[in-house]
CSV table of C-alpha atoms in Angstrom, one decimal:
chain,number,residue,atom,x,y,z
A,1,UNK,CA,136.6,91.1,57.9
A,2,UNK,CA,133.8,90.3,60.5
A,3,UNK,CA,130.3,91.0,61.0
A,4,UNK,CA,130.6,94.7,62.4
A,5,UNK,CA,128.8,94.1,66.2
A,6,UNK,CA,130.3,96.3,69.0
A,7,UNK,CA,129.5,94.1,72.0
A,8,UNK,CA,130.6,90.4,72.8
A,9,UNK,CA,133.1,88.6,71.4
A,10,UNK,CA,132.7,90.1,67.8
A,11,UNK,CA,133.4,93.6,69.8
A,12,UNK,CA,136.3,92.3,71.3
A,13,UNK,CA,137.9,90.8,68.3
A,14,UNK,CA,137.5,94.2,66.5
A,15,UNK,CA,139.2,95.9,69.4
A,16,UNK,CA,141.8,93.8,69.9
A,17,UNK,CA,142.5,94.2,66.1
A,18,UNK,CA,142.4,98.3,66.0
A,19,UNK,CA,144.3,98.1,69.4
A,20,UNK,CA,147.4,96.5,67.1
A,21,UNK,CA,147.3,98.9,65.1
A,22,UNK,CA,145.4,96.6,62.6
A,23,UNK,CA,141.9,97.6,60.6
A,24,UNK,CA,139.0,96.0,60.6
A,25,UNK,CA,136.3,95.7,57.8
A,26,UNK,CA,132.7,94.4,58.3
A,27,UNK,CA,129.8,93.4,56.2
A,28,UNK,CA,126.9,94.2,58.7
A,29,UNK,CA,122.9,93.8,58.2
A,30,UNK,CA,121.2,97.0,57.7
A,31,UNK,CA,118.7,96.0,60.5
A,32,UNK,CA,122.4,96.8,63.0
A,33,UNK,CA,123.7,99.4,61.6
A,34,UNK,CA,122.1,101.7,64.0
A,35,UNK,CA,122.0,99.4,66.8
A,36,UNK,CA,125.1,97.2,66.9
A,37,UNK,CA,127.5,98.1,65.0
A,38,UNK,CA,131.7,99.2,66.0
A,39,UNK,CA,132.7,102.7,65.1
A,40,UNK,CA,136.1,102.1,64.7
A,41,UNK,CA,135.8,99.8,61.6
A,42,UNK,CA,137.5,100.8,58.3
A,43,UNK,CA,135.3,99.4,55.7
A,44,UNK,CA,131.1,98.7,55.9
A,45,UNK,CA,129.2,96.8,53.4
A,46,UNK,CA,125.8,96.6,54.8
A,47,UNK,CA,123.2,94.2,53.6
A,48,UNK,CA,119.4,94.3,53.3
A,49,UNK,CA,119.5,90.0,53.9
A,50,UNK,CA,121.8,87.6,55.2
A,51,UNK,CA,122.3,85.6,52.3
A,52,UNK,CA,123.9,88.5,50.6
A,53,UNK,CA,126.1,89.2,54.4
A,54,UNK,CA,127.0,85.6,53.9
A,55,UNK,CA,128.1,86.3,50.6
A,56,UNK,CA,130.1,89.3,51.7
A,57,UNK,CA,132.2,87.4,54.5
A,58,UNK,CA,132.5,84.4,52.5
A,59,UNK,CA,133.8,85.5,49.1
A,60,UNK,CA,136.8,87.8,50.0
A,61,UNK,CA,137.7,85.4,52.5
A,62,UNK,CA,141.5,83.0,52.5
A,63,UNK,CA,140.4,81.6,55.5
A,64,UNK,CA,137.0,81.0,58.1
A,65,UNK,CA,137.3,81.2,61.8
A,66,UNK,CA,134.6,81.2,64.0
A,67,UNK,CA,134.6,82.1,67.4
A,68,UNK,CA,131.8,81.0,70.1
A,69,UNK,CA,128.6,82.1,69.5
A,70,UNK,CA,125.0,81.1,68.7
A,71,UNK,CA,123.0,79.1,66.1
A,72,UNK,CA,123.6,82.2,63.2
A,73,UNK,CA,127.4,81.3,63.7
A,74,UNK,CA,126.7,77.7,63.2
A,75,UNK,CA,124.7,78.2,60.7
A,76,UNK,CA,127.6,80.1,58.7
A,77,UNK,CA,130.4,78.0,59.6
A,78,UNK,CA,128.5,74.9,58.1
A,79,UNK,CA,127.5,77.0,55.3
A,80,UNK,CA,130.9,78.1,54.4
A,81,UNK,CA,132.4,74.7,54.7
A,82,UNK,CA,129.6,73.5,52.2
A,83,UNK,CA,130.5,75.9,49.4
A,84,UNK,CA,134.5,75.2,50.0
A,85,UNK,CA,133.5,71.0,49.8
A,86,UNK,CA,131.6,72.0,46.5
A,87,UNK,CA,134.2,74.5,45.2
């Protein structure tokens, strides 16, 4: 699961995972859906804010891994280690 975008990393991810024969689900903002998001995902939840996209990622999740990317993926990485330290 990832956050649906076509382009960068995040696009290239996605790919590589389709490309193995894999699926992909995503839990994109609405304000993308149009704009940024892969076509070849399996599963969309889109979101109207981030805390509930947060939410989304987070809760179905084993395991976090972020990849390079800008302050938003900081922001979630730091986020999601917060709610695993307070269980």
């Amino acid at each position: 699961i990832n956050g649906g975008g076509h382009v960068g990393l995040m696009g290239a991810l996605t790919e590589g995972g389709i490309g193995a024969g894999g699926t992909v689900d995503a839990v994109i903002l609405d304000m993308f859906v149009n704009t940024n998001m892969h076509p070849g995902l399996r599963n969309v939840e889109v979101k109207d804010n981030l805390a509930s996209r947060k939410e989304g990622l987070f809760a179905p999740a084993d395991a976090i891994i972020a990849i390079p990317g800008g302050l938003g993926t900081l922001e979630e990485l730091l986020e999601a280690m917060s709610w695993h330290q307070l269980g």
